Coordinates of C-alpha atoms and ligand atoms in Angstrom, one line a residue:
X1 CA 0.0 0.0 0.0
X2 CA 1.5 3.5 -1.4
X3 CA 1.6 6.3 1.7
X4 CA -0.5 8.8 1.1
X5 CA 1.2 12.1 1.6
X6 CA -0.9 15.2 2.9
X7 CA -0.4 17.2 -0.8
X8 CA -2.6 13.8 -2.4
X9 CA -5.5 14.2 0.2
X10 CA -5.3 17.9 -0.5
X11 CA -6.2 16.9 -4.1
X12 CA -8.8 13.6 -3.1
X13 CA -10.7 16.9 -1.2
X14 CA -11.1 18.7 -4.0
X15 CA -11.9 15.8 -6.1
X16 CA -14.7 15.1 -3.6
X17 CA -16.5 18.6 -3.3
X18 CA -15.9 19.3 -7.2
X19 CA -17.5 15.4 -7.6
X20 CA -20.3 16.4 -5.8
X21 CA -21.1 19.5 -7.8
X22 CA -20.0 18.2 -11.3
X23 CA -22.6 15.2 -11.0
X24 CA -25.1 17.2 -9.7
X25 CA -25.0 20.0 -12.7
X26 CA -24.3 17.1 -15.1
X27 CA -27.0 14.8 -13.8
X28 CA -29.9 17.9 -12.9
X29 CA -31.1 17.9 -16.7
X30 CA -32.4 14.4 -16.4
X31 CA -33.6 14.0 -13.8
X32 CA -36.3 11.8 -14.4
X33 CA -35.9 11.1 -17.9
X34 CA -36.5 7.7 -19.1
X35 CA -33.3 7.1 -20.7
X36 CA -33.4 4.9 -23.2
X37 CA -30.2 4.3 -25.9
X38 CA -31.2 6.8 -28.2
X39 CA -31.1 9.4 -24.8
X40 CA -27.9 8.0 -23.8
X41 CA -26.1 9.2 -27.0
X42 CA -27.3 12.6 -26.5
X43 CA -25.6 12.0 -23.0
X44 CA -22.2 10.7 -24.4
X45 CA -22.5 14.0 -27.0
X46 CA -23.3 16.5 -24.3
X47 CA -20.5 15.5 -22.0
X48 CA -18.1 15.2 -24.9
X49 CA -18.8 18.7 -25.6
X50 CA -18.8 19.7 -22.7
X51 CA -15.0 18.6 -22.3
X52 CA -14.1 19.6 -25.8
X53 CA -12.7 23.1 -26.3
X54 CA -14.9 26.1 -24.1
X55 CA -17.8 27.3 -26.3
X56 CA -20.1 30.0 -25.0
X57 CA -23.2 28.9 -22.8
X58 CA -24.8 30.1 -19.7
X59 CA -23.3 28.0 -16.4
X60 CA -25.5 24.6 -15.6
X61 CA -27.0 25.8 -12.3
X62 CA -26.7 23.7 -9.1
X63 CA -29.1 22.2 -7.1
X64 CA -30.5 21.7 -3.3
X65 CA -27.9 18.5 -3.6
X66 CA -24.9 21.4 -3.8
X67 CA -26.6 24.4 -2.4
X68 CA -26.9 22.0 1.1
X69 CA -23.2 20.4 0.8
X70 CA -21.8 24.0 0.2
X71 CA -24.0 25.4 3.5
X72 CA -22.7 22.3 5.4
X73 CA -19.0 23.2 4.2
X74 CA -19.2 27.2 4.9
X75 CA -20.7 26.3 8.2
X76 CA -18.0 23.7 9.4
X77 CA -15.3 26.2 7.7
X78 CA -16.6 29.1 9.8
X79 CA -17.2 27.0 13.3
X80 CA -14.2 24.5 12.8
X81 CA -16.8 22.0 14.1
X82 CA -20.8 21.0 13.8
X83 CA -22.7 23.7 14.7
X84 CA -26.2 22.2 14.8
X85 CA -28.1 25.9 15.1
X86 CA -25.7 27.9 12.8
X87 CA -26.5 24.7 10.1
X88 CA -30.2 24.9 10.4
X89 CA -30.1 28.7 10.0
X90 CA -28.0 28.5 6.8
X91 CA -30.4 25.6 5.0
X92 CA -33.4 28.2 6.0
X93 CA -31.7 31.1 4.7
X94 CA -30.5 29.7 1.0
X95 CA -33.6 28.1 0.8
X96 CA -35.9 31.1 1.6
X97 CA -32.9 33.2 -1.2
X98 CA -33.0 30.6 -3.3
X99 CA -36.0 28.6 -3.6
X100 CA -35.8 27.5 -7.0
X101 CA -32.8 24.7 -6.8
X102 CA -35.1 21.9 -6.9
X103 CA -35.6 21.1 -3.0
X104 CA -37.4 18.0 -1.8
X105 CA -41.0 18.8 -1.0
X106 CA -41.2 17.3 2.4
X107 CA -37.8 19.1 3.5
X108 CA -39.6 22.2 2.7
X109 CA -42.3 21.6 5.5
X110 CA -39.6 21.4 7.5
X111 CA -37.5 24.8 7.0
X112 CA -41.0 26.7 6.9
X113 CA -41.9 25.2 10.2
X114 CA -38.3 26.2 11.5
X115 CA -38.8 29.6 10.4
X116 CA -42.2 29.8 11.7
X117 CA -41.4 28.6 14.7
X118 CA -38.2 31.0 15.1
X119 CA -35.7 27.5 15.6
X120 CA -37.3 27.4 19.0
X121 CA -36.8 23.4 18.6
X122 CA -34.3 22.8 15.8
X123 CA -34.8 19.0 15.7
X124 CA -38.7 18.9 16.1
X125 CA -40.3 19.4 12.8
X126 CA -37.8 16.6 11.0
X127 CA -39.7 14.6 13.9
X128 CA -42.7 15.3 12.7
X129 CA -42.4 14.7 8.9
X130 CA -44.5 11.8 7.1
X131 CA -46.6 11.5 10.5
X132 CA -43.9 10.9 13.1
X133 CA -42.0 8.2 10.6
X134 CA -39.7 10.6 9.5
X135 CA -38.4 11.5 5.8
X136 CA -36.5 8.4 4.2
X137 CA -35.3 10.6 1.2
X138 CA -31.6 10.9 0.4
X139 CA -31.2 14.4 1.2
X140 CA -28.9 13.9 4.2
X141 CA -26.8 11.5 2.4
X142 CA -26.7 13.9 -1.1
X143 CA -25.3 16.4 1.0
X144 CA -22.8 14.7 3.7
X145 CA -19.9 14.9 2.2
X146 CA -17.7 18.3 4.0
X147 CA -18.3 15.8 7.2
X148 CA -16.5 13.3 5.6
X149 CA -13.8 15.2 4.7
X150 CA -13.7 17.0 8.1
X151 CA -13.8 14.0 9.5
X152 CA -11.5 12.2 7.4
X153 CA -9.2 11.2 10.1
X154 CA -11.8 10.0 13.0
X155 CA -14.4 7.7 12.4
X156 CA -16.1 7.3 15.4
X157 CA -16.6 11.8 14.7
X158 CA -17.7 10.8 11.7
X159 CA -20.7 8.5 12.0
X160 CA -21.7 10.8 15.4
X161 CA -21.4 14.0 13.1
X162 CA -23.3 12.6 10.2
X163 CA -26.2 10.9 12.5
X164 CA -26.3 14.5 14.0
X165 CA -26.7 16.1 10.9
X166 CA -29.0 14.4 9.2
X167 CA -31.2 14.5 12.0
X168 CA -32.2 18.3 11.0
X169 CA -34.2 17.0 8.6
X170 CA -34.9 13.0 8.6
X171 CA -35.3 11.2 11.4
X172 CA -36.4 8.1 9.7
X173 CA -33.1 5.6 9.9
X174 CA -33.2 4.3 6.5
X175 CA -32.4 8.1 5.9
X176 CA -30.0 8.5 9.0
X177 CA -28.2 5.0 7.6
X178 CA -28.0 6.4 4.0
X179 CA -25.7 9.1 5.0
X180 CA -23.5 7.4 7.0
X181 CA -23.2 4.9 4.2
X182 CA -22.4 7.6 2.2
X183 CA -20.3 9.2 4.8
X184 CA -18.0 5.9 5.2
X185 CA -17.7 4.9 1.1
X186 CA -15.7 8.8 1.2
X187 CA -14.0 8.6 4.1
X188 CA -12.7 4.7 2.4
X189 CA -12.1 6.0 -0.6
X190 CA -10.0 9.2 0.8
X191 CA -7.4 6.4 2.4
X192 CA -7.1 4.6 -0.9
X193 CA -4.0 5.0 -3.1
X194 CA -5.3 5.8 -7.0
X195 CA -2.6 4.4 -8.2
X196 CA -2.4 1.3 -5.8
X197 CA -3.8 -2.2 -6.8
X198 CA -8.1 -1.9 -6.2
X199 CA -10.2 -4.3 -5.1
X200 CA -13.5 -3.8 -5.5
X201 CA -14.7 -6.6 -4.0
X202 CA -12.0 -6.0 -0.8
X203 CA -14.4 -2.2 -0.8
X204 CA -17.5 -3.6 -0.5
X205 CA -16.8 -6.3 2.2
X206 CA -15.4 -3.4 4.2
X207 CA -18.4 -1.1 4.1
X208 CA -21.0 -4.6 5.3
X209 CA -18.7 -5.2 7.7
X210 CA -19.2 -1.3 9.2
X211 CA -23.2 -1.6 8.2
X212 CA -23.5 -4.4 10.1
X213 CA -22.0 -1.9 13.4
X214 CA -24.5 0.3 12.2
X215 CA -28.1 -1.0 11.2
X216 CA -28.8 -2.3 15.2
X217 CA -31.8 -1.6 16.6
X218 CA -34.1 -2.1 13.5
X219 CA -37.6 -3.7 15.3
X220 CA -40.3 -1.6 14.8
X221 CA -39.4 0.1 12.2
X222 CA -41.8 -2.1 9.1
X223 CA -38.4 -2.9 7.4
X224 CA -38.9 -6.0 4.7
X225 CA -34.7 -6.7 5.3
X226 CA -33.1 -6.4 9.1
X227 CA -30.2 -5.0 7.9
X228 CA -31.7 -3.4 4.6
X229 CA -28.3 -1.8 3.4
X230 CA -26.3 -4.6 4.5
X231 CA -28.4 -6.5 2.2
X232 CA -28.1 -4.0 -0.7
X233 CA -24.6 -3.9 -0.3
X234 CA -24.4 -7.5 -0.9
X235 CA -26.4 -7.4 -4.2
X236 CA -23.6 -4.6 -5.4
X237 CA -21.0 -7.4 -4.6
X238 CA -22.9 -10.0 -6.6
X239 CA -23.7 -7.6 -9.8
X240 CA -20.0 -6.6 -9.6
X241 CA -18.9 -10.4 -9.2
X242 CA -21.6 -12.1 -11.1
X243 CA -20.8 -10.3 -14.3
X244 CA -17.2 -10.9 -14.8
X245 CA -16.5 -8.9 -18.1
X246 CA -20.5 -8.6 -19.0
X247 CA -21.7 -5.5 -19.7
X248 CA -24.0 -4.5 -16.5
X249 CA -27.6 -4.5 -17.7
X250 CA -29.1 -1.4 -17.0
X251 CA -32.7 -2.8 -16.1
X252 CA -31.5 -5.1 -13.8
X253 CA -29.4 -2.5 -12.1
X254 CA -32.0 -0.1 -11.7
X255 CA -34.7 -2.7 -10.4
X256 CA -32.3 -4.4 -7.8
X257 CA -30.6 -1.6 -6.6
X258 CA -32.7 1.4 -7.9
X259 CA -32.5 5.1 -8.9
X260 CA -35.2 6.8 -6.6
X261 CA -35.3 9.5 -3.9
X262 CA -35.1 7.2 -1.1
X263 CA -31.8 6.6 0.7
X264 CA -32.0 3.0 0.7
X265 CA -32.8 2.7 -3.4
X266 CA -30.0 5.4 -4.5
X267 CA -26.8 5.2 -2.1
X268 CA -25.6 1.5 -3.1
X269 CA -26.4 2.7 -6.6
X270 CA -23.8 5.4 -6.3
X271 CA -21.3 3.2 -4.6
X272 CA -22.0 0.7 -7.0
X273 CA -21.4 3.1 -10.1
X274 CA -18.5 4.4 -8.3
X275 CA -16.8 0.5 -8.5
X276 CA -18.3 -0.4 -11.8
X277 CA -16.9 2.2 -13.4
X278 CA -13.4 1.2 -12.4
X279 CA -13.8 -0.8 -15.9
X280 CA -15.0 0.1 -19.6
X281 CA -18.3 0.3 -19.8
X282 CA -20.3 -0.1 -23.3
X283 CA -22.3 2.7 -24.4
X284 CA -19.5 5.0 -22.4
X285 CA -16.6 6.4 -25.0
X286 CA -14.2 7.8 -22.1
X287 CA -10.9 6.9 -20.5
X288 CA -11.3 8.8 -18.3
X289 CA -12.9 6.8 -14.8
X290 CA -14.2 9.9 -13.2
X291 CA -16.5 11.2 -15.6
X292 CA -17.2 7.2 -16.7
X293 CA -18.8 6.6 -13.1
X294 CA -21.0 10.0 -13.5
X295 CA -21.7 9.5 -17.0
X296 CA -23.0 6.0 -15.9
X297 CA -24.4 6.4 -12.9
X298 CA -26.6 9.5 -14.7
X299 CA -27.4 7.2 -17.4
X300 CA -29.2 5.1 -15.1
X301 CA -32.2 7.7 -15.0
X302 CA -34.6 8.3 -12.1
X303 CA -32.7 10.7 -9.5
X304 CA -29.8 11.6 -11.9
X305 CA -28.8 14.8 -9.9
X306 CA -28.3 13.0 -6.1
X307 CA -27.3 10.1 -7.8
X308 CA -24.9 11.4 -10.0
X309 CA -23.7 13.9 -7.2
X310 CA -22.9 10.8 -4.5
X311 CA -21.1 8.7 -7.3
X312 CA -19.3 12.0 -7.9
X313 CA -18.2 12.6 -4.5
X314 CA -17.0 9.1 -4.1
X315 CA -15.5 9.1 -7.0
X316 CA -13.5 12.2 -6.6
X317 CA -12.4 11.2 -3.3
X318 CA -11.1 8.3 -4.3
X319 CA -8.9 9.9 -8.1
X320 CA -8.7 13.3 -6.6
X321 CA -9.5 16.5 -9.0
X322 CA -6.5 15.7 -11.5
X323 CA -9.4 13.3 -13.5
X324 CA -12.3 16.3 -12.8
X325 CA -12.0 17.5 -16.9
X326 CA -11.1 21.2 -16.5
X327 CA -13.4 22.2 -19.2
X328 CA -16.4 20.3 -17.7
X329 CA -15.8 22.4 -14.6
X330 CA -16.0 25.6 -16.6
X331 CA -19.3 24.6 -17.4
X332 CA -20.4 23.9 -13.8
X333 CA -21.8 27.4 -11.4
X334 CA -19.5 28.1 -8.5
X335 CA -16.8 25.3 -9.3
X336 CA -14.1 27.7 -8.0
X337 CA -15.9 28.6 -5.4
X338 CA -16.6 24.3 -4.4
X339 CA -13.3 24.3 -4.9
X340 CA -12.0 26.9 -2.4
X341 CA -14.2 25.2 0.0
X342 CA -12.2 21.8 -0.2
X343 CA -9.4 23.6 0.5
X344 CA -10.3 25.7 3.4
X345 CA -12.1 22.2 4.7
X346 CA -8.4 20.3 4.4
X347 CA -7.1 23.4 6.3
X348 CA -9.5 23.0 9.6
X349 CA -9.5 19.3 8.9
X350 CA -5.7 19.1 9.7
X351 CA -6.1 21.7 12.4
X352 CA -8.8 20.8 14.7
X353 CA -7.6 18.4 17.7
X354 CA -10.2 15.5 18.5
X355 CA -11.0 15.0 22.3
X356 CA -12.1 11.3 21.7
X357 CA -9.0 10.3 19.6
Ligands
LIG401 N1 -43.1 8.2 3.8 C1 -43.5 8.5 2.5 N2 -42.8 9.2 1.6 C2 -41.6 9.6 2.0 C3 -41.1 9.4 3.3 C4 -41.9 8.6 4.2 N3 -41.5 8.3 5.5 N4 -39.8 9.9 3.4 C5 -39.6 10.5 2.2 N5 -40.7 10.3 1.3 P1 -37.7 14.8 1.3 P2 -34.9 14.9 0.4 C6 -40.8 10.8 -0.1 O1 -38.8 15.8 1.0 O2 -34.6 13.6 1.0 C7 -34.7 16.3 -4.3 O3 -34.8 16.1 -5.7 C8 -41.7 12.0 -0.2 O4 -42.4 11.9 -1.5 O5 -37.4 14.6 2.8 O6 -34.1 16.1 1.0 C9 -33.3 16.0 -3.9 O7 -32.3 16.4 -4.8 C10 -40.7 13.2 -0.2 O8 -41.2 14.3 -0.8 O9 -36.4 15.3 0.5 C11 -33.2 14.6 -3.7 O10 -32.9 13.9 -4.8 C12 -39.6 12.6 -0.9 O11 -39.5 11.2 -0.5 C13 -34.6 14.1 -3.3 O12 -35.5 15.2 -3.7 C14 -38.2 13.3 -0.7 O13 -38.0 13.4 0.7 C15 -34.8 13.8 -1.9 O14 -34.7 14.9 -1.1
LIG402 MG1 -32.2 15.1 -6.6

């Protein structure tokens, strides 16, 4: 195993907040989109123009998948830890200036009953969504990644720090689970070598063997698997074992492991894209591994944006920004600005001392 030295995680943090806003812009225009082969070519020609030589063309805008990443990052950058009141006050505020990014509508309920309420009980109205259940939606997992990079060096902070704040706005743990899932596939894929033998498979086995730390507790809560992203982890293992050098099969992809808004049917997906796209895909014209795992990942239709965004952050952790196409970036609103924010995160990351470690 190659040593990482602190100038490579410097570049594995931008890789992982430019990931997240590359595959969010990328993805945001399909969201949705049946995409059948005819809409996948138009993929493969956007993003091949898009990394071709700079034309002219308004910037893709972000959405709530970026605009709540870059309010968890500014917040952590300005308190140098989790500020559970100053976070809450920053969603409200750039969703109240900025309504139109494309926010889930049951997160909503939740910042206008914060606002309402004047944040007398910052954790109460997340309690309340979908009648006490809580949201399963992968909006705390879409935007988890500055905590994993703060974090990058303490585990035990960063499951606490990413149950904390996901609790803001679902309760439900399917959500809670998804973004330490999340959370974990970064922080693994910050510690591994680019350049060093991967094994996919070796991945994998090491995030079931952390679920299975983390999906206790799990009576009660109507699940159809006790250890439900345990069990989807597993399915990744056997679509990426089961194929050998097959071509994955899109259907079967998306039914087994999904492309929806729920946590549990779009997290695995983007781990899974991630480590499928470590080889050629058909239907994909790039040597390039990075944009392969977003390009594939938003091929897969459904929740293109989040999905797209995760595999992106994973990604990007894992290759650093040297494989983020410069000219895609161009494209992208705010990629300095994402970009500044990695390295002001790296800064406090390396600075702050941990009193449990
Ligand atoms: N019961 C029924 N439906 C639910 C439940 C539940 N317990 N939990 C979630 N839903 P939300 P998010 C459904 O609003 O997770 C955006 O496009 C319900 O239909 O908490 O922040 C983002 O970019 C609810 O409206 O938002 C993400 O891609 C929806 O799930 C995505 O939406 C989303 O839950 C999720 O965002
Ligand atoms: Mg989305």
């Amino acid at each position: 195993m190659t040593k990482i030295d602190i100038s490579l995680f410097g570049k594995k943090f931008r890789g992982s907040m430019l990931g997240v806003l590359t595959g969010d812009c990328l993805g945001s225009p399909y969201e949705n989109e049946d995409l059948s082969s005819g809409s996948k070519l138009v993929l493969q020609n956007s993003f091949d123009k898009l990394e071709g030589p700079i034309f002219k063309a308004p910037v893709i805008q972000y959405t709530d998948d970026s605009a709540m990443s870059k309010s968890l990052a500014e917040s952590l950058i300005e308190k140098k830890d989790l500020d559970l009141v100053d976070l809450v006050k920053r969603f409200v505020k750039n969703y109240y200036q900025e309504p139109y990014r494309g926010y889930g509508s049951g997160v909503i309920k939740v910042f206008e009953k914060l606002r309402r309420s004047k944040f007398s009980d910052i954790l109460l109205p997340a309690k309340e969504q979908f009648n006490g259940q809580g949201s399963f939606g992968n909006g705390a997992a879409m935007r988890t990644t500055p905590i994993a990079l703060f974090c990058y060096n303490n585990y035990n902070n960063l499951i606490d720090m990413t149950k904390k704040q996901s609790l803001i706005t679902h309760t439900h743990k399917i959500g809670i689970d998804g973004a330490i899932l999340q959370a974990i596939a970064i922080q693994q894929s910050l510690h591994i070598h680019p350049e060093d033998k991967f094994d996919v498979i070796n991945y994998v086995d090491e995030l079931v063997h952390k679920m299975n730390f983390i999906e206790v507790d799990e009576e009660g809560l109507d699940l159809e698997e006790v250890q439900p992203y345990k069990n989807q982890l597993n399915i990744v293992k056997t679509l990426l074992l089961e194929e050998g050098d097959k071509e994955p099969i899109s259907e079967k992809v998306i039914e087994q492991l999904g492309n929806d808004i729920s946590g549990l049917r779009s997290v695995p997906t983007a781990i899974f894209c991630f480590l499928r796209a470590q080889r050629p895909i058909e239907g994909i014209k790039t040597e390039n591994p990075f944009r392969r795992a977003i390009q594939y990942a938003i091929s897969l239709g459904g929740d293109t944006d989040t999905i797209g965004s995760m595999t992106g952050a994973i990604a990007g952790a894992f290759y650093g920004d040297n494989n983020i196409p410069p000219n895609i970036l161009h494209h992208c609103e705010a990629s300095r600005s994402f970009c500044q924010m990695a390295d002001n995160l790296f800064q406090i990351a390396n600075e702050v001392e941990w009193n449990s470690s």
